[in-house]
């Protein structure tokens, strides 16, 4: 019997378009002799689009039309064997949709409520990983209330970390709202921007030298495996939104040109992080490697990484001998597996 799969794409975050691109690739790759796949595009307003509007959105990359409220659609999702929530960022990768699907009793691809929520929040990730002994840059939390009532203490936190530093909304992605602050004079604008997007903001010390950015894929549930390590290189000051999404601005190197012991540490630390955060199915774990000092810092864990055929995560597993189509098949089967 073919398994019925509901593929959710689009969503309410800034990564809506990326998700649509990923969904097109996944839709084309899931073997039809094993799966019956129904795509549903979620509009930026959170409406679940009917089939014709979904098809148009996947084709044009623009979600238009009224659509249904999520609660009406979840009831009709009951006939599915599994859901593939191919959604990035808030309201997709952060435990919200995972909670809904858990309540509805439908298995789904990827991490559950806890793993998704803990990995999405940069502060929570840091706290969990610190207790697991994973190396990270120094950081401090500030809330919108702190910034409003006690701006001097927030600035004090920044001084203690030293410049340059990074200011980031705790729960976003795609580098949206992130600033590299080189001098104290730039701090207020960076904090205003981050707090306009999130109630919680993380201040992060910058690595002492411009880091190399290396990434590794994890696949599995309770016995996860790590892919080879990949590297991203680019010309920009840091990996900002424009560099991420302008074709040709960043290059992927697989495998990363790293000493063997460093690559091994990356893979081991990524597996430790995956377990500590209670991730499942898949994650892409991103690191900073400071070549000058040999230091390795875990930067973040993405529980639903970009998933086009040219995205880092599938490319990493391709290098491990798992084709794109095998990879999506495995992910769905991991969702169906008894946990
Ligand atoms: N502490 C840091 N030291 C050096 N570079 C950093 C640091 N934090 C972020 N960056 C740069 O900013 C980019 C985006 O930060 P990241 O935390 O990965 O945000 P997002 O979740 O939006 O991808 C990184 O890929 C890196 O280029
Ligand atoms: Mg990142």
JSON list of N, CA and C and ligand atoms in Angstrom, two decimals, residues 122 137 166 168 172-176 178 204-207 209 211 213 234 237-240 244 284 286 288 299-300 302, ligand 1:
[
{"chain": "A", "resi": 122, "resn": "UNK", "atom": "N", "xyz": [17.85, 30.88, 19.73]},
{"chain": "A", "resi": 122, "resn": "UNK", "atom": "CA", "xyz": [19.31, 30.91, 19.84]},
{"chain": "A", "resi": 122, "resn": "UNK", "atom": "C", "xyz": [19.79, 30.90, 21.29]},
{"chain": "A", "resi": 137, "resn": "UNK", "atom": "N", "xyz": [30.60, 30.54, 21.29]},
{"chain": "A", "resi": 137, "resn": "UNK", "atom": "CA", "xyz": [31.13, 31.88, 21.60]},
{"chain": "A", "resi": 137, "resn": "UNK", "atom": "C", "xyz": [30.44, 32.40, 22.86]},
{"chain": "A", "resi": 166, "resn": "UNK", "atom": "N", "xyz": [28.03, 40.48, 17.57]},
{"chain": "A", "resi": 166, "resn": "UNK", "atom": "CA", "xyz": [26.83, 40.28, 16.76]},
{"chain": "A", "resi": 166, "resn": "UNK", "atom": "C", "xyz": [25.59, 40.46, 17.62]},
{"chain": "A", "resi": 168, "resn": "UNK", "atom": "N", "xyz": [21.53, 39.68, 17.51]},
{"chain": "A", "resi": 168, "resn": "UNK", "atom": "CA", "xyz": [20.59, 38.85, 16.74]},
{"chain": "A", "resi": 168, "resn": "UNK", "atom": "C", "xyz": [19.26, 38.68, 17.46]},
{"chain": "A", "resi": 172, "resn": "UNK", "atom": "N", "xyz": [14.76, 34.02, 14.76]},
{"chain": "A", "resi": 172, "resn": "UNK", "atom": "CA", "xyz": [14.43, 34.33, 13.37]},
{"chain": "A", "resi": 172, "resn": "UNK", "atom": "C", "xyz": [15.15, 33.37, 12.42]},
{"chain": "A", "resi": 173, "resn": "UNK", "atom": "N", "xyz": [16.04, 33.85, 11.61]},
{"chain": "A", "resi": 173, "resn": "UNK", "atom": "CA", "xyz": [16.70, 32.98, 10.63]},
{"chain": "A", "resi": 173, "resn": "UNK", "atom": "C", "xyz": [16.99, 33.78, 9.38]},
{"chain": "A", "resi": 174, "resn": "UNK", "atom": "N", "xyz": [17.75, 33.18, 8.45]},
{"chain": "A", "resi": 174, "resn": "UNK", "atom": "CA", "xyz": [18.12, 33.85, 7.20]},
{"chain": "A", "resi": 174, "resn": "UNK", "atom": "C", "xyz": [18.88, 35.15, 7.43]},
{"chain": "A", "resi": 175, "resn": "UNK", "atom": "N", "xyz": [19.50, 35.29, 8.59]},
{"chain": "A", "resi": 175, "resn": "UNK", "atom": "CA", "xyz": [20.26, 36.50, 8.95]},
{"chain": "A", "resi": 175, "resn": "UNK", "atom": "C", "xyz": [19.41, 37.75, 9.07]},
{"chain": "A", "resi": 176, "resn": "UNK", "atom": "N", "xyz": [18.08, 37.61, 9.05]},
{"chain": "A", "resi": 176, "resn": "UNK", "atom": "CA", "xyz": [17.20, 38.77, 9.16]},
{"chain": "A", "resi": 176, "resn": "UNK", "atom": "C", "xyz": [17.37, 39.41, 10.54]},
{"chain": "A", "resi": 178, "resn": "UNK", "atom": "N", "xyz": [19.97, 40.65, 11.87]},
{"chain": "A", "resi": 178, "resn": "UNK", "atom": "CA", "xyz": [21.29, 40.46, 12.48]},
{"chain": "A", "resi": 178, "resn": "UNK", "atom": "C", "xyz": [22.24, 41.58, 12.08]},
{"chain": "A", "resi": 204, "resn": "UNK", "atom": "N", "xyz": [26.32, 38.40, 20.89]},
{"chain": "A", "resi": 204, "resn": "UNK", "atom": "CA", "xyz": [27.34, 37.36, 20.78]},
{"chain": "A", "resi": 204, "resn": "UNK", "atom": "C", "xyz": [28.70, 37.94, 20.50]},
{"chain": "A", "resi": 205, "resn": "UNK", "atom": "N", "xyz": [29.68, 37.48, 21.24]},
{"chain": "A", "resi": 205, "resn": "UNK", "atom": "CA", "xyz": [31.05, 37.86, 20.93]},
{"chain": "A", "resi": 205, "resn": "UNK", "atom": "C", "xyz": [31.39, 37.33, 19.55]},
{"chain": "A", "resi": 206, "resn": "UNK", "atom": "N", "xyz": [32.15, 38.11, 18.79]},
{"chain": "A", "resi": 206, "resn": "UNK", "atom": "CA", "xyz": [32.60, 37.59, 17.51]},
{"chain": "A", "resi": 206, "resn": "UNK", "atom": "C", "xyz": [33.83, 36.72, 17.75]},
{"chain": "A", "resi": 207, "resn": "UNK", "atom": "N", "xyz": [33.97, 35.71, 16.89]},
{"chain": "A", "resi": 207, "resn": "UNK", "atom": "CA", "xyz": [35.19, 34.91, 16.96]},
{"chain": "A", "resi": 207, "resn": "UNK", "atom": "C", "xyz": [36.38, 35.86, 16.74]},
{"chain": "A", "resi": 209, "resn": "UNK", "atom": "N", "xyz": [39.03, 35.88, 14.97]},
{"chain": "A", "resi": 209, "resn": "UNK", "atom": "CA", "xyz": [39.34, 36.13, 13.56]},
{"chain": "A", "resi": 209, "resn": "UNK", "atom": "C", "xyz": [38.09, 35.79, 12.78]},
{"chain": "A", "resi": 211, "resn": "UNK", "atom": "N", "xyz": [35.76, 33.75, 10.98]},
{"chain": "A", "resi": 211, "resn": "UNK", "atom": "CA", "xyz": [35.77, 32.29, 11.02]},
{"chain": "A", "resi": 211, "resn": "UNK", "atom": "C", "xyz": [35.53, 31.67, 9.66]},
{"chain": "A", "resi": 213, "resn": "UNK", "atom": "N", "xyz": [33.21, 28.91, 7.88]},
{"chain": "A", "resi": 213, "resn": "UNK", "atom": "CA", "xyz": [31.89, 28.42, 8.25]},
{"chain": "A", "resi": 213, "resn": "UNK", "atom": "C", "xyz": [31.69, 27.02, 7.69]},
{"chain": "A", "resi": 234, "resn": "UNK", "atom": "N", "xyz": [32.52, 32.92, 0.98]},
{"chain": "A", "resi": 234, "resn": "UNK", "atom": "CA", "xyz": [31.88, 34.09, 0.37]},
{"chain": "A", "resi": 234, "resn": "UNK", "atom": "C", "xyz": [32.76, 35.29, 0.62]},
{"chain": "A", "resi": 237, "resn": "UNK", "atom": "N", "xyz": [31.38, 40.51, 4.46]},
{"chain": "A", "resi": 237, "resn": "UNK", "atom": "CA", "xyz": [31.90, 40.64, 5.81]},
{"chain": "A", "resi": 237, "resn": "UNK", "atom": "C", "xyz": [31.38, 39.50, 6.68]},
{"chain": "A", "resi": 238, "resn": "UNK", "atom": "N", "xyz": [30.09, 39.18, 6.54]},
{"chain": "A", "resi": 238, "resn": "UNK", "atom": "CA", "xyz": [29.56, 37.97, 7.17]},
{"chain": "A", "resi": 238, "resn": "UNK", "atom": "C", "xyz": [28.46, 37.42, 6.27]},
{"chain": "A", "resi": 239, "resn": "UNK", "atom": "N", "xyz": [27.91, 36.28, 6.64]},
{"chain": "A", "resi": 239, "resn": "UNK", "atom": "CA", "xyz": [26.95, 35.57, 5.78]},
{"chain": "A", "resi": 239, "resn": "UNK", "atom": "C", "xyz": [25.57, 36.19, 5.98]},
{"chain": "A", "resi": 240, "resn": "UNK", "atom": "N", "xyz": [25.37, 37.36, 5.39]},
{"chain": "A", "resi": 240, "resn": "UNK", "atom": "CA", "xyz": [24.12, 38.10, 5.59]},
{"chain": "A", "resi": 240, "resn": "UNK", "atom": "C", "xyz": [23.06, 37.66, 4.57]},
{"chain": "A", "resi": 244, "resn": "UNK", "atom": "N", "xyz": [23.36, 35.19, 1.27]},
{"chain": "A", "resi": 244, "resn": "UNK", "atom": "CA", "xyz": [22.69, 33.89, 1.30]},
{"chain": "A", "resi": 244, "resn": "UNK", "atom": "C", "xyz": [21.83, 33.65, 0.07]},
{"chain": "A", "resi": 284, "resn": "UNK", "atom": "N", "xyz": [20.73, 20.33, 10.16]},
{"chain": "A", "resi": 284, "resn": "UNK", "atom": "CA", "xyz": [22.03, 20.79, 9.67]},
{"chain": "A", "resi": 284, "resn": "UNK", "atom": "C", "xyz": [22.65, 21.59, 10.79]},
{"chain": "A", "resi": 286, "resn": "UNK", "atom": "N", "xyz": [25.64, 23.99, 12.16]},
{"chain": "A", "resi": 286, "resn": "UNK", "atom": "CA", "xyz": [26.60, 24.96, 11.61]},
{"chain": "A", "resi": 286, "resn": "UNK", "atom": "C", "xyz": [27.64, 25.37, 12.65]},
{"chain": "A", "resi": 288, "resn": "UNK", "atom": "N", "xyz": [31.55, 27.56, 13.49]},
{"chain": "A", "resi": 288, "resn": "UNK", "atom": "CA", "xyz": [32.62, 28.48, 13.14]},
{"chain": "A", "resi": 288, "resn": "UNK", "atom": "C", "xyz": [33.94, 27.77, 13.44]},
{"chain": "A", "resi": 299, "resn": "UNK", "atom": "N", "xyz": [27.61, 27.11, 16.07]},
{"chain": "A", "resi": 299, "resn": "UNK", "atom": "CA", "xyz": [26.82, 28.32, 15.89]},
{"chain": "A", "resi": 299, "resn": "UNK", "atom": "C", "xyz": [25.33, 28.05, 16.04]},
{"chain": "A", "resi": 300, "resn": "UNK", "atom": "N", "xyz": [24.79, 27.14, 15.24]},
{"chain": "A", "resi": 300, "resn": "UNK", "atom": "CA", "xyz": [23.36, 26.89, 15.36]},
{"chain": "A", "resi": 300, "resn": "UNK", "atom": "C", "xyz": [22.97, 25.55, 14.77]},
{"chain": "A", "resi": 302, "resn": "UNK", "atom": "N", "xyz": [19.85, 23.80, 12.65]},
{"chain": "A", "resi": 302, "resn": "UNK", "atom": "CA", "xyz": [18.66, 24.04, 11.83]},
{"chain": "A", "resi": 302, "resn": "UNK", "atom": "C", "xyz": [17.90, 22.74, 11.69]},
{"chain": "B", "resi": 1, "resn": "LIG", "atom": "N1", "xyz": [29.59, 35.09, 16.85]},
{"chain": "B", "resi": 1, "resn": "LIG", "atom": "C1", "xyz": [29.87, 35.22, 15.55]},
{"chain": "B", "resi": 1, "resn": "LIG", "atom": "N2", "xyz": [31.16, 35.35, 15.10]},
{"chain": "B", "resi": 1, "resn": "LIG", "atom": "C2", "xyz": [31.44, 35.49, 13.79]},
{"chain": "B", "resi": 1, "resn": "LIG", "atom": "N3", "xyz": [30.48, 35.51, 12.81]},
{"chain": "B", "resi": 1, "resn": "LIG", "atom": "C3", "xyz": [29.19, 35.40, 13.18]},
{"chain": "B", "resi": 1, "resn": "LIG", "atom": "C4", "xyz": [28.82, 35.23, 14.56]},
{"chain": "B", "resi": 1, "resn": "LIG", "atom": "N4", "xyz": [27.47, 35.13, 14.63]},
{"chain": "B", "resi": 1, "resn": "LIG", "atom": "C5", "xyz": [27.02, 35.22, 13.37]},
{"chain": "B", "resi": 1, "resn": "LIG", "atom": "N5", "xyz": [28.02, 35.39, 12.49]},
{"chain": "B", "resi": 1, "resn": "LIG", "atom": "C6", "xyz": [27.84, 35.55, 11.02]},
{"chain": "B", "resi": 1, "resn": "LIG", "atom": "O1", "xyz": [26.46, 35.84, 10.76]},
{"chain": "B", "resi": 1, "resn": "LIG", "atom": "C7", "xyz": [25.83, 34.79, 10.01]},
{"chain": "B", "resi": 1, "resn": "LIG", "atom": "C8", "xyz": [24.39, 34.60, 10.44]},
{"chain": "B", "resi": 1, "resn": "LIG", "atom": "O2", "xyz": [24.33, 34.26, 11.82]},
{"chain": "B", "resi": 1, "resn": "LIG", "atom": "P1", "xyz": [23.44, 33.04, 12.32]},
{"chain": "B", "resi": 1, "resn": "LIG", "atom": "O3", "xyz": [23.51, 33.01, 13.80]},
{"chain": "B", "resi": 1, "resn": "LIG", "atom": "O4", "xyz": [23.84, 31.81, 11.61]},
{"chain": "B", "resi": 1, "resn": "LIG", "atom": "O5", "xyz": [21.97, 33.50, 11.91]},
{"chain": "B", "resi": 1, "resn": "LIG", "atom": "P2", "xyz": [20.79, 32.74, 11.10]},
{"chain": "B", "resi": 1, "resn": "LIG", "atom": "O6", "xyz": [20.10, 31.88, 12.08]},
{"chain": "B", "resi": 1, "resn": "LIG", "atom": "O7", "xyz": [19.93, 33.86, 10.62]},
{"chain": "B", "resi": 1, "resn": "LIG", "atom": "O8", "xyz": [21.45, 31.96, 9.99]},
{"chain": "B", "resi": 1, "resn": "LIG", "atom": "C9", "xyz": [26.74, 33.61, 10.21]},
{"chain": "B", "resi": 1, "resn": "LIG", "atom": "O9", "xyz": [26.62, 32.67, 9.18]},
{"chain": "B", "resi": 1, "resn": "LIG", "atom": "C10", "xyz": [28.13, 34.28, 10.25]},
{"chain": "B", "resi": 1, "resn": "LIG", "atom": "O10", "xyz": [28.56, 34.64, 8.95]}
]
